[in-house]
Coordinates of C-alpha atoms and ligand atoms in Angstrom, one line a residue:
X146 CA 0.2 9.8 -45.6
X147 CA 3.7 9.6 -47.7
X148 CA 6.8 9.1 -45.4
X149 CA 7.6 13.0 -46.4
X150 CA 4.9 14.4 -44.2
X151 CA 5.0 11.5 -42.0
X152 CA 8.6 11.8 -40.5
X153 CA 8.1 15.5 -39.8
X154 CA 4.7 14.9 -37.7
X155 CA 6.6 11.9 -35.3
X156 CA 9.4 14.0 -34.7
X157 CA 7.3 16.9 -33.5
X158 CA 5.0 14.1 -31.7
X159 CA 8.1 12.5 -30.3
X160 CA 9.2 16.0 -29.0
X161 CA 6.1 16.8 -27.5
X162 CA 5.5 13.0 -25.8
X163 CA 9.3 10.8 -25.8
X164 CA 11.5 13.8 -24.5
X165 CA 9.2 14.8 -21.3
X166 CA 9.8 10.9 -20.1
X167 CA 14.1 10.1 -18.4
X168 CA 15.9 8.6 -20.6
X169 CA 18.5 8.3 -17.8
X170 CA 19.4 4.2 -16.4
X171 CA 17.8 3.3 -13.3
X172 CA 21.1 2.4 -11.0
X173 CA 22.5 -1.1 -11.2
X174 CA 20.8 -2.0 -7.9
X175 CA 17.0 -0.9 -8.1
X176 CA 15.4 -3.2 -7.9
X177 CA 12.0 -3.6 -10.0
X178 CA 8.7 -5.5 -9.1
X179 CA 5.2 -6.8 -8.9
X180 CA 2.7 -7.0 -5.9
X181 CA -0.5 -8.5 -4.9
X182 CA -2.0 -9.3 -0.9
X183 CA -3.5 -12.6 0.1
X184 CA -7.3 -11.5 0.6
X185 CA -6.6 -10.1 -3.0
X186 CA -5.4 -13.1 -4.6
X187 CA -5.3 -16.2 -3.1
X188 CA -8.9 -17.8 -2.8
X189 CA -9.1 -20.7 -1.1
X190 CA -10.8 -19.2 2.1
X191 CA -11.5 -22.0 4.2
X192 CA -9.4 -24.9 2.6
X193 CA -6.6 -26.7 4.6
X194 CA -8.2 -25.1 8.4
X195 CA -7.8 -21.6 7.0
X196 CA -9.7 -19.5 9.6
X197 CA -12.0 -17.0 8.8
X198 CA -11.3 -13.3 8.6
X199 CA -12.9 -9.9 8.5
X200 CA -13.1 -9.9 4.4
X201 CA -14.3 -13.3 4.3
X202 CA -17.3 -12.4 6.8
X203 CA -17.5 -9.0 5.2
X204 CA -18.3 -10.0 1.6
X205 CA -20.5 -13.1 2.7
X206 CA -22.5 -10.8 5.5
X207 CA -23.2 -7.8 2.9
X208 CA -22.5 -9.4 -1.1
X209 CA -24.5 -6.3 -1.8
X210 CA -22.0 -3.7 -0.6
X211 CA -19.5 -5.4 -3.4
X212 CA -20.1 -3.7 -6.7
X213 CA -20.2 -7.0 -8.4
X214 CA -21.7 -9.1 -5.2
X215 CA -18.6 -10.7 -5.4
X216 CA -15.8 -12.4 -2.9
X217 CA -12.1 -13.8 -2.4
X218 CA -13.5 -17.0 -2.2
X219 CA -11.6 -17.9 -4.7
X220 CA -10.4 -14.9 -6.2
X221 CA -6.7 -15.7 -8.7
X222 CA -7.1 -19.0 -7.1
X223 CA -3.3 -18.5 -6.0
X224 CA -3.2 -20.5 -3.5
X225 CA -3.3 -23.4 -5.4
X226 CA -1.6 -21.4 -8.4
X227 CA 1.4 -19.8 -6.4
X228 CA 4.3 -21.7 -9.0
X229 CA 1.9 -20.3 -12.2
X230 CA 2.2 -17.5 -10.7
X231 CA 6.3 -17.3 -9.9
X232 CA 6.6 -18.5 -13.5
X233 CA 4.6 -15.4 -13.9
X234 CA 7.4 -13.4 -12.2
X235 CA 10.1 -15.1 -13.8
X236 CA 9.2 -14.2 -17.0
X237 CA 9.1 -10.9 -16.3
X238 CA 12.5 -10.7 -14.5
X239 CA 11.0 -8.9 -11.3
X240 CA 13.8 -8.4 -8.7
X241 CA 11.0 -8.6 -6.0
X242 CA 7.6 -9.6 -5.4
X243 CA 5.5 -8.0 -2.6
X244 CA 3.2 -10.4 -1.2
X245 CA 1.4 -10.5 1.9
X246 CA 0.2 -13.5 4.7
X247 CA -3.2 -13.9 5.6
X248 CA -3.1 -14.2 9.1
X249 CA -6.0 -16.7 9.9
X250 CA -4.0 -18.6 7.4
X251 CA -1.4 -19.3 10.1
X252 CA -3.3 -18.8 13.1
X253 CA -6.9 -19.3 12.4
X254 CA -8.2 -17.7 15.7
X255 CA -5.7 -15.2 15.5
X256 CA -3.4 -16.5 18.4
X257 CA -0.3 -17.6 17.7
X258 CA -0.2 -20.4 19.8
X259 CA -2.5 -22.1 17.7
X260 CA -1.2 -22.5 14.7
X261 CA -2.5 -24.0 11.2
X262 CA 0.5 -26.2 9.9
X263 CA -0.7 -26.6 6.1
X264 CA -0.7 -22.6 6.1
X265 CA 2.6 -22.3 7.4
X266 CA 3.2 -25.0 4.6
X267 CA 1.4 -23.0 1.8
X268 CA 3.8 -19.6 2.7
X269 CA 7.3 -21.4 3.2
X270 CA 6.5 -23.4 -0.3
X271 CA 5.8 -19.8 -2.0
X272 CA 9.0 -18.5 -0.2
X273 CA 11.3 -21.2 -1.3
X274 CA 9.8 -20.9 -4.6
X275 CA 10.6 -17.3 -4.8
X276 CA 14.4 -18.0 -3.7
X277 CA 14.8 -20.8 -5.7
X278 CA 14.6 -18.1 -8.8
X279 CA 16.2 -15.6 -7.7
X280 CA 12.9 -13.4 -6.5
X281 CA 13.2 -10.9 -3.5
X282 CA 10.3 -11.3 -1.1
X283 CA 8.8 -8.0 0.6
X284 CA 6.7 -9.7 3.1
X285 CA 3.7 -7.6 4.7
X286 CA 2.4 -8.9 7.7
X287 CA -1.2 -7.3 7.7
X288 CA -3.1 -6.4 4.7
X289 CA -6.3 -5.7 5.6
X290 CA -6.9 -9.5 6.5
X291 CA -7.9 -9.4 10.6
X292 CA -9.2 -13.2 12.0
X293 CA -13.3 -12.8 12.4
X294 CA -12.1 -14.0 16.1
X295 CA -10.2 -11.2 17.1
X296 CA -12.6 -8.5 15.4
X297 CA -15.5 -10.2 17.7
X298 CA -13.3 -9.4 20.4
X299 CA -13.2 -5.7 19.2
X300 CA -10.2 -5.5 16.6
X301 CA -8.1 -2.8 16.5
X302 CA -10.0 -1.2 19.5
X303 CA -9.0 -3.8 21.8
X304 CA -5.7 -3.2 23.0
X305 CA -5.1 -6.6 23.8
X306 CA -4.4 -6.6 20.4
X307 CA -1.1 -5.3 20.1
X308 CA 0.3 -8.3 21.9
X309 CA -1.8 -10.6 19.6
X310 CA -0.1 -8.9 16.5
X311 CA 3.5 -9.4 18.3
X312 CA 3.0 -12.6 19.1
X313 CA 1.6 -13.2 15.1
X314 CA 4.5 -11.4 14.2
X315 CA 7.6 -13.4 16.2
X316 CA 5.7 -16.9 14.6
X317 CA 6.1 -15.5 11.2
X318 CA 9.7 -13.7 11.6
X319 CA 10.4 -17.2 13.8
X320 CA 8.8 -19.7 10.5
X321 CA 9.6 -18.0 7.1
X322 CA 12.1 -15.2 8.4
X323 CA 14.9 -17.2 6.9
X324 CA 13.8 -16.6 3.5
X325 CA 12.6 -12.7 3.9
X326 CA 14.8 -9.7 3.9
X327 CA 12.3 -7.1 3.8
X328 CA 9.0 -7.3 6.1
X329 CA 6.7 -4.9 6.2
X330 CA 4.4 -4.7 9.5
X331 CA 0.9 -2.9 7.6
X332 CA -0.3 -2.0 4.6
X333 CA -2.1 1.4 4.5
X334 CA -2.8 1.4 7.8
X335 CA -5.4 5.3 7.2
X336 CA -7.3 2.7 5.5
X337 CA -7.1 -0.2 7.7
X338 CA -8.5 2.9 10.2
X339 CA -10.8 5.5 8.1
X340 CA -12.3 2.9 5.8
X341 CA -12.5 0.4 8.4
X342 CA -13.5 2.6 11.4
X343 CA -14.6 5.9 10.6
X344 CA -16.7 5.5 7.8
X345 CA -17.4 2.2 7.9
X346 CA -16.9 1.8 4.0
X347 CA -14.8 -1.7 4.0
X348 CA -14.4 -4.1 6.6
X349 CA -15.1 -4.4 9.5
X350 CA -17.5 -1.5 8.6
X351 CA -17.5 0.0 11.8
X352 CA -18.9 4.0 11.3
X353 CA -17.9 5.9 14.6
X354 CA -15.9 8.7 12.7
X355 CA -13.6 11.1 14.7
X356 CA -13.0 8.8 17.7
X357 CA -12.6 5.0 16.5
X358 CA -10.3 5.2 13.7
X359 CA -7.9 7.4 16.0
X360 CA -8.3 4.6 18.7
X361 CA -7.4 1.7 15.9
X362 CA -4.4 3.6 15.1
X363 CA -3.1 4.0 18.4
X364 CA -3.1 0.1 18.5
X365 CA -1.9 -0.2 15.1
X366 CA 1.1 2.0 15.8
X367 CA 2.0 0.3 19.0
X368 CA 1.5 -2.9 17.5
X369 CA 4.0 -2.2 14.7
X370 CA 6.6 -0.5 17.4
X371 CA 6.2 -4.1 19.2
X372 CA 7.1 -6.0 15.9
X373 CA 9.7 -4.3 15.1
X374 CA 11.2 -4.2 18.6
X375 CA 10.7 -8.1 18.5
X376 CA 12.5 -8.5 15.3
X377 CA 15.3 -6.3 16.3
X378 CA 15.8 -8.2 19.9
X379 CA 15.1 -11.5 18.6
X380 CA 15.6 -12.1 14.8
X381 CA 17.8 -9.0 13.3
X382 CA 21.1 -10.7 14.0
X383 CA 20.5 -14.0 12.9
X384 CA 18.2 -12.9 10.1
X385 CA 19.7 -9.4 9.0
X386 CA 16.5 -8.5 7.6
X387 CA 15.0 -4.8 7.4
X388 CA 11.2 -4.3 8.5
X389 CA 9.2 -1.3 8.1
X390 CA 5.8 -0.5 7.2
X391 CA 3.9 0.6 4.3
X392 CA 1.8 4.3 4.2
X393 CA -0.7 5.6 2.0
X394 CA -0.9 9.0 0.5
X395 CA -2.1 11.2 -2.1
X396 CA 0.1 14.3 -2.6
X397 CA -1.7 17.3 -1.4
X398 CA -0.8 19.8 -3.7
X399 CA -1.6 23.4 -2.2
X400 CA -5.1 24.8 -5.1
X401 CA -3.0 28.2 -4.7
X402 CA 0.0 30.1 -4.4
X403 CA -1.1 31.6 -1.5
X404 CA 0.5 31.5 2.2
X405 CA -3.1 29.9 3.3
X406 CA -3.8 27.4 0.5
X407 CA 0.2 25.9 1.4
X408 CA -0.8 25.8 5.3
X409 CA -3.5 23.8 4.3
X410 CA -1.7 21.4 2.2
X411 CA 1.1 20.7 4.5
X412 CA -2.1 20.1 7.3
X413 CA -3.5 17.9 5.5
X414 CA -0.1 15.7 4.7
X415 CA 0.2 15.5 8.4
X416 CA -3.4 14.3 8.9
X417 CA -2.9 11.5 6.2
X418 CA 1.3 10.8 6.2
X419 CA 2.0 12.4 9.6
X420 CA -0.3 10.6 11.2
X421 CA 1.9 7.4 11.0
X422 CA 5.3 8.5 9.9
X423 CA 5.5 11.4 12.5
X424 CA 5.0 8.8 14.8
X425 CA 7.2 6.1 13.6
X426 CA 9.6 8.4 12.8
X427 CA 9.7 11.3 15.6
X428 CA 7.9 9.3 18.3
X429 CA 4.5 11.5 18.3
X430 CA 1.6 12.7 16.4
X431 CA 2.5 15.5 14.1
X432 CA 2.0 18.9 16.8
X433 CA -1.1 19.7 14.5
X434 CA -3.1 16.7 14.8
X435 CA -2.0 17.4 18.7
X436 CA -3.4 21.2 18.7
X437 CA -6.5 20.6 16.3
X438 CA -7.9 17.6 17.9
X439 CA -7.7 18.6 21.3
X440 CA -9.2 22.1 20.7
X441 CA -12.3 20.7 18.6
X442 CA -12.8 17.6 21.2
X443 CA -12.9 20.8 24.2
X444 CA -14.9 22.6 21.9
X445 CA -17.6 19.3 21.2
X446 CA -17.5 18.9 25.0
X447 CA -15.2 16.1 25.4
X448 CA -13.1 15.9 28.8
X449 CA -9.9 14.8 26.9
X450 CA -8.5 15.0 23.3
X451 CA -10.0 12.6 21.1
X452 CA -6.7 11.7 19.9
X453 CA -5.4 8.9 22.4
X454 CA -1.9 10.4 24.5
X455 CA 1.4 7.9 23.9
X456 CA 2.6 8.0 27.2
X457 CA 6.9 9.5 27.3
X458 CA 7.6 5.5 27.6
X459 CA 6.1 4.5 24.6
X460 CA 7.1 7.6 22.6
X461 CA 10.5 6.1 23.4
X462 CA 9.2 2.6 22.4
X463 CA 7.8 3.9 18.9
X464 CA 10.3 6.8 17.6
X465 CA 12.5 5.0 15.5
X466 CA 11.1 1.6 14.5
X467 CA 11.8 1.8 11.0
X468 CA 14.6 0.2 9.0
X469 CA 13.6 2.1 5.6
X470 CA 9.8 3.0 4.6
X471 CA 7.0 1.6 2.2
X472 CA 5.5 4.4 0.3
X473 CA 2.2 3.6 -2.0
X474 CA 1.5 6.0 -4.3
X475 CA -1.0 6.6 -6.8
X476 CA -2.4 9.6 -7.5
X477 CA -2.8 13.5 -5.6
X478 CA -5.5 15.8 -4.7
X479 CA -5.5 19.7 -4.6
X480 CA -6.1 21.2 -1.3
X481 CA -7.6 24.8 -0.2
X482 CA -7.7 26.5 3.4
X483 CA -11.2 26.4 4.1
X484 CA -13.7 28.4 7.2
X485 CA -13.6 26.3 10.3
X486 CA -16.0 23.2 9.9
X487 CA -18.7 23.7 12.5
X488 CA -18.8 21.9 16.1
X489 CA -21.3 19.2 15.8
X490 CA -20.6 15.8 15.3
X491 CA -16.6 14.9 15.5
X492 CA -15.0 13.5 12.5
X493 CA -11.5 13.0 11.0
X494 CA -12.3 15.2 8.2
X495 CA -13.2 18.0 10.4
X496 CA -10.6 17.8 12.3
X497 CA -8.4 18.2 9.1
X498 CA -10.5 21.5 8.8
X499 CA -9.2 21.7 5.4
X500 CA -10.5 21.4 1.7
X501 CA -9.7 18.6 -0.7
X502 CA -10.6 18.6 -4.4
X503 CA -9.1 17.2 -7.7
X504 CA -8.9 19.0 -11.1
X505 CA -11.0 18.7 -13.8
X506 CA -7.9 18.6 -16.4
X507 CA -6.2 15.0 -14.4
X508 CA -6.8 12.3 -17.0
X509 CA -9.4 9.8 -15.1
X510 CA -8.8 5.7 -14.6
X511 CA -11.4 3.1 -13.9
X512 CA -11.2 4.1 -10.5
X513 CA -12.9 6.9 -9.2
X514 CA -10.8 8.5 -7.0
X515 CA -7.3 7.7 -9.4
X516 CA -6.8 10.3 -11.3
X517 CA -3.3 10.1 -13.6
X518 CA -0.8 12.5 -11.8
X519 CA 2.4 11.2 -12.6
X520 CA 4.3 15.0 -11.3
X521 CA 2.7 14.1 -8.0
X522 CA 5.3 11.1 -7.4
X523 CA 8.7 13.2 -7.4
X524 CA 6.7 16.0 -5.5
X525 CA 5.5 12.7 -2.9
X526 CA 9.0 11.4 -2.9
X527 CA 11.1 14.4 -2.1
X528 CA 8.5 16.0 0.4
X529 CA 9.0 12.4 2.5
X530 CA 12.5 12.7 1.8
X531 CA 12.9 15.9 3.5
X532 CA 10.5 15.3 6.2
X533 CA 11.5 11.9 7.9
X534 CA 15.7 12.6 7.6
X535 CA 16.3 11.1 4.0
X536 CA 15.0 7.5 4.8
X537 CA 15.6 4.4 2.5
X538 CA 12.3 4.1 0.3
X539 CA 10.7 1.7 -2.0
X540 CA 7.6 2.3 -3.8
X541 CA 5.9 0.0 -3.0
X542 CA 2.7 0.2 -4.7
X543 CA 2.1 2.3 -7.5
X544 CA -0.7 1.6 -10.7
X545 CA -3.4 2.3 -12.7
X546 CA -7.5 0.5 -13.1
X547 CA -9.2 -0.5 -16.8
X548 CA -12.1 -1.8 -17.0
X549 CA -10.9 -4.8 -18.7
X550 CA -12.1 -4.6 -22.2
X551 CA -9.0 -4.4 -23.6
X552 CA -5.2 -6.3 -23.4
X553 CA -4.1 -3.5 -25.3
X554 CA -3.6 -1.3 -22.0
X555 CA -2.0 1.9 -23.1
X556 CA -3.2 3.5 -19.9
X557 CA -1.4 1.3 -18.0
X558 CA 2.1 1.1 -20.1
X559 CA 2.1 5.3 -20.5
X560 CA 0.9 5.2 -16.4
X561 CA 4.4 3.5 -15.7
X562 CA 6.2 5.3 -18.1
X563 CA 5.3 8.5 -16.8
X564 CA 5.0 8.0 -13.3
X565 CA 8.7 6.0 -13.3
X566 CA 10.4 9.0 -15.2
X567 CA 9.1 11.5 -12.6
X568 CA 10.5 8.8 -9.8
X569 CA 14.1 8.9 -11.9
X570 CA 13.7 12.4 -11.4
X571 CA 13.1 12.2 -8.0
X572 CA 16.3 9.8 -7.7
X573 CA 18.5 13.0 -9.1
X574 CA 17.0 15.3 -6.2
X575 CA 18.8 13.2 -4.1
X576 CA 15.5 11.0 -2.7
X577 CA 16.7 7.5 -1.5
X578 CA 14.4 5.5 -3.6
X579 CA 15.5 2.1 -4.4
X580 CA 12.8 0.2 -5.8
X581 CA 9.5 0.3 -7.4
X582 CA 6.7 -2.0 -7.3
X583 CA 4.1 -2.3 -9.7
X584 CA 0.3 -2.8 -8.5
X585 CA -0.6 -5.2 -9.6
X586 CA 1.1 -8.8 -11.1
X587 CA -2.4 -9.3 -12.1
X588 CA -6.2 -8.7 -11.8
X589 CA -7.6 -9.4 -8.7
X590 CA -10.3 -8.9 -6.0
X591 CA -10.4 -4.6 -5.7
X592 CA -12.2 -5.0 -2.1
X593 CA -15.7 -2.9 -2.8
X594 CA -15.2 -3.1 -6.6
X595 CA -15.2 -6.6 -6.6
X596 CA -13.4 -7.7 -9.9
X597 CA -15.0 -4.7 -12.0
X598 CA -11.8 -2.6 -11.6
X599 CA -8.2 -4.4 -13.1
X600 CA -4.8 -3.5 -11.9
X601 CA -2.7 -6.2 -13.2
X602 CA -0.1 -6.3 -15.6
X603 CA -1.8 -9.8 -16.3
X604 CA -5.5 -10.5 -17.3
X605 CA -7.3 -12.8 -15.1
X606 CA -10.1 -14.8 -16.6
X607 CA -13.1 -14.9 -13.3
X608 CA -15.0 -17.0 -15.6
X609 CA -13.0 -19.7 -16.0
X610 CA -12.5 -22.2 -12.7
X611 CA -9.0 -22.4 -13.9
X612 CA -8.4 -18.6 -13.8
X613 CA -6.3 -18.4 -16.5
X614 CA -4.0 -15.7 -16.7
X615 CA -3.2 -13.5 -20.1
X616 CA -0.5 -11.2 -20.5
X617 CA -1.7 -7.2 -21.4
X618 CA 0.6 -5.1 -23.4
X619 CA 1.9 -3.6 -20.3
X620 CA 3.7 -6.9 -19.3
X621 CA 5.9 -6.1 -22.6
X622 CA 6.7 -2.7 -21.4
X623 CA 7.5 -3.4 -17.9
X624 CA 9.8 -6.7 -18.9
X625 CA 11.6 -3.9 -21.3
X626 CA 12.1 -1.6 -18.9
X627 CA 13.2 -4.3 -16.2
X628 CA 15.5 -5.9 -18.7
X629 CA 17.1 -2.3 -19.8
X630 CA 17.2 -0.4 -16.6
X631 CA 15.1 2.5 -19.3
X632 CA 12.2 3.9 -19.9
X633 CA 12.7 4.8 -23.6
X634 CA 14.7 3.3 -26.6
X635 CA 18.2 4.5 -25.8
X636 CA 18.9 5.7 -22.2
X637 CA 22.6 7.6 -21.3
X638 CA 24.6 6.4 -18.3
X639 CA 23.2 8.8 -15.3
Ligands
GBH291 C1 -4.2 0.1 -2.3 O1 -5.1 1.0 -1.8 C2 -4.3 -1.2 -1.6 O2 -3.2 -1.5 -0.8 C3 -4.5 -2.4 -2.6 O3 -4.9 -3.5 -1.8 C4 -5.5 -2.0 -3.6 O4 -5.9 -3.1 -4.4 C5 -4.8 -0.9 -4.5 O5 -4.4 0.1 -3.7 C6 -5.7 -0.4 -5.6 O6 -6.8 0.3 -5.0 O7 -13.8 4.1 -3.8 O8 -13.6 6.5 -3.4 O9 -14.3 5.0 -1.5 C7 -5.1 2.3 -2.3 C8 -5.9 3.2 -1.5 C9 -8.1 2.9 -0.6 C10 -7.8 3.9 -2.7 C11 -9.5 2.8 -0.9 C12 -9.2 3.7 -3.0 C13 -11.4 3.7 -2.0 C14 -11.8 5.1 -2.4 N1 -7.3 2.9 -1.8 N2 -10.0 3.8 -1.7 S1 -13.5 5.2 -2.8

């Protein structure tokens, strides 16, 4: 093609593609990073008197259940690769890195008292390391990762274990909270509850949907409301961190204009975001988890709501136990109003009562259920923003699945592009956003998809007992865009 019919078709391509991304700076101060979580990444699962945890049991009981009968065994082998792995950062001139601890790590039964002193080595080494260049820990307390000994003594259904997660919590604020300024109580704690409770799809694989998973969340709830009262008493003015906690959503976009389909959609954000944030933030369940529960359980026959009561105490003890919010996002889902699901067996879904469906037209990813909605971030972003008060928010998960047969990961570099552009948009509505973190620094162990399905900026080889790691074209991108505050080639001051 000669350069005269050549210019005319990149301009037109640039105007369709280039001018639909910012090209406005990211402020001075947001701050740009990578994450990963322990079970995820670090291997080494019963070196140095690790303890074992749910995932370690999980994978070894039912190999089968992993799409690729795999583990974290070994997984990125970070444990014994954590400097590699800062270099990693480094290079890429992160602000932050988002890591978790694996609690059976520290505490290999779970109780504090008993701790594991080459663990509490392992995470103050990878701490210091972090600090001594210049890297931002986010710090998550529980990802997923629960000690085998406290699941046999019923998990999150036991409510002994909210004092088991505060005590967990005051040795790690009391060890490593000199080095961390942002903590984060849970990750995704729905998923922590549905997947692990009510339909028994990822450890501990307990299926006992529309009673179990509401019962883990009351514990998980009053066990964050205990960290973060324990911080704020004991280690805020010595430390003068922030801690928070980390929810999960898609955005629920209503499948209609009408009055009905919008009802719906806003349901169904209180069911998945309400469900934890209402809490956190307002001291309660959202009213309509309140009204639809307890009408269904009278309806089933039960004598009582199945959604546990806070008592007015510990409303008091929970609203307001946030110092800013962790919001993952990936992808949304379209809802509809629906007929009233029928009164048989209870479940989480019924309660919702509501329909959720995606669109045929969202381009797809590795992963089934991520489907490439970049619009849905701003819409997440300001609809949190406007609900919980105008909080301080990071992003702090937020990427896209290959399946690995390729460094050249174009998904991945336009998935960032277009997704970070709609969250500089979301930054002009007047959200509080003021960071972003990219899932994942590199490939890892994708819990029931085993190592089929890559997130990571950086290729890990499984194959090789070294588990080398291998840049993708992404890691180009996102060092461009960390390095220029821009998501294009020339950006204008905001
Ligand atoms: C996050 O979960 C996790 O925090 C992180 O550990 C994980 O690696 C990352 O995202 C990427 O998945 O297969 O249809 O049953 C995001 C929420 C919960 C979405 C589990 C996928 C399985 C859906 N994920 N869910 S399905």
């Amino acid at each position: 093609m000669s350069s005269k019919t050549l210019l005319p078709l990149m301009l037109i391509l640039g105007i369709c593609f280039a001018d639909d991304v910012s090209n406005k700076l990211f402020p001075d101060d947001f701050m740009f990073g990578t994450a990963t979580a322990a079970y995820q990444v670090e291997g080494a699962w019963n070196e140095d008197g690790k303890g074992e945890n749910i995932w370690d049991n999980y994978t070894h009981a039912h190999p089968d259940l992993v799409a690729d009968h795999t583990n974290g065994d070994v997984a990125c082998d970070s444990y014994h690769k954590y400097k590699e792995d800062v270099a990693l950062l480094k290079d890429l001139g992160v602000q932050h890195y988002r890591l978790s601890i694996s609690w059976s790590r520290v505490a290999p039964t779970g109780q504090a008292s008993l701790v594991n002193q080459p663990g509490l080595t392992y995470y103050r080494n990878l701490l210091q390391e972090l600090r001594d260049n210049n890297i931002e820990p986010m710090v998550t307390l529980y990802h997923w990762d629960l000690p085998q000994a406290l699941q046999d003594q019923g998990g999150w259904l036991n409510d002994s274990i909210v004092d088991r997660f505060g005590d967990y919590a005051r040795l790690a604020f009391d060890i490593f909270g000199d080095n961390v300024q942002y903590w984060f109580t849970f990750n995704e704690p729905k998923q922590t509850c549905l997947l692990g409770y009510e339909y028994g799809a990822m450890a501990p694989g307990i299926k006992e949907p529309g009673i179990s998973s509401y019962k883990c969340v009351h514990n998980v709830l009053r066990a964050h409301a205990k960290a973060w009262h324990i911080y704020d008493e004991e280690f805020r003015a010595t430390q003068n961190g922030k801690l928070g906690i980390v929810i999960d959503s898609n955005w629920f976009e209503p499948g209609s204009d009408s009055e009905e389909d919008q009802t719906a959609a806003e349901t169904k954000r209180q069911f998945v975001f309400g469900w934890f944030a209402n809490a956190i933030f307002n001291g309660d369940y959202p009213e309509v988890m309140k009204t639809r529960i307890a009408e269904r359980s009278a309806k089933e026959g039960f004598s009582a709501s199945r959604l546990p009561e806070f008592t007015d105490e510990e409303i008091a003890y929970i609203k307001g136990t946030h110092d800013f919010l962790g919001v993952n996002f990936y992808t949304s889902s379209l809802v509809n109003a629906t007929s009233e699901p029928a009164i048989d067996t209870p479940s989480w879904d019924k309660d919702g009562g509501v329909l959720e469906y995606v669109s045929p037209d969202w381009p797809s990813s590795a992963s089934s259920w991520l489907k490439v909605t970049p619009w849905g971030i701003r819409k997440q972003l300001n609809w949190v923003s406007q609900t919980y008060g105008s909080p301080d928010i990071v992003i702090t998960e937020n990427g896209v699945s290959e399946d690995g047969s390729s460094l050249n990961d174009t998904i991945r570099v336009d998935y960032y592009r277009d997704y970070l552009s709609n969250l500089r948009d979301a930054i002009d509505d007047g959200v509080k956003v003021f960071g972003y973190t990219a899932w994942s620094l590199m490939d890892n162990f994708e819990w029931m998809q085993g190592y089929s399905e890559k997130f990571g900026l950086y290729s890990v080889d499984f194959t090789d007992p070294d588990r080398p790691r291998t840049p993708k074209a992404s890691v180009e991108y996102f060092k461009k865009i960390i390095s220029t505050r821009c998501l294009v080639d020339t950006c204008v001051e905001s």
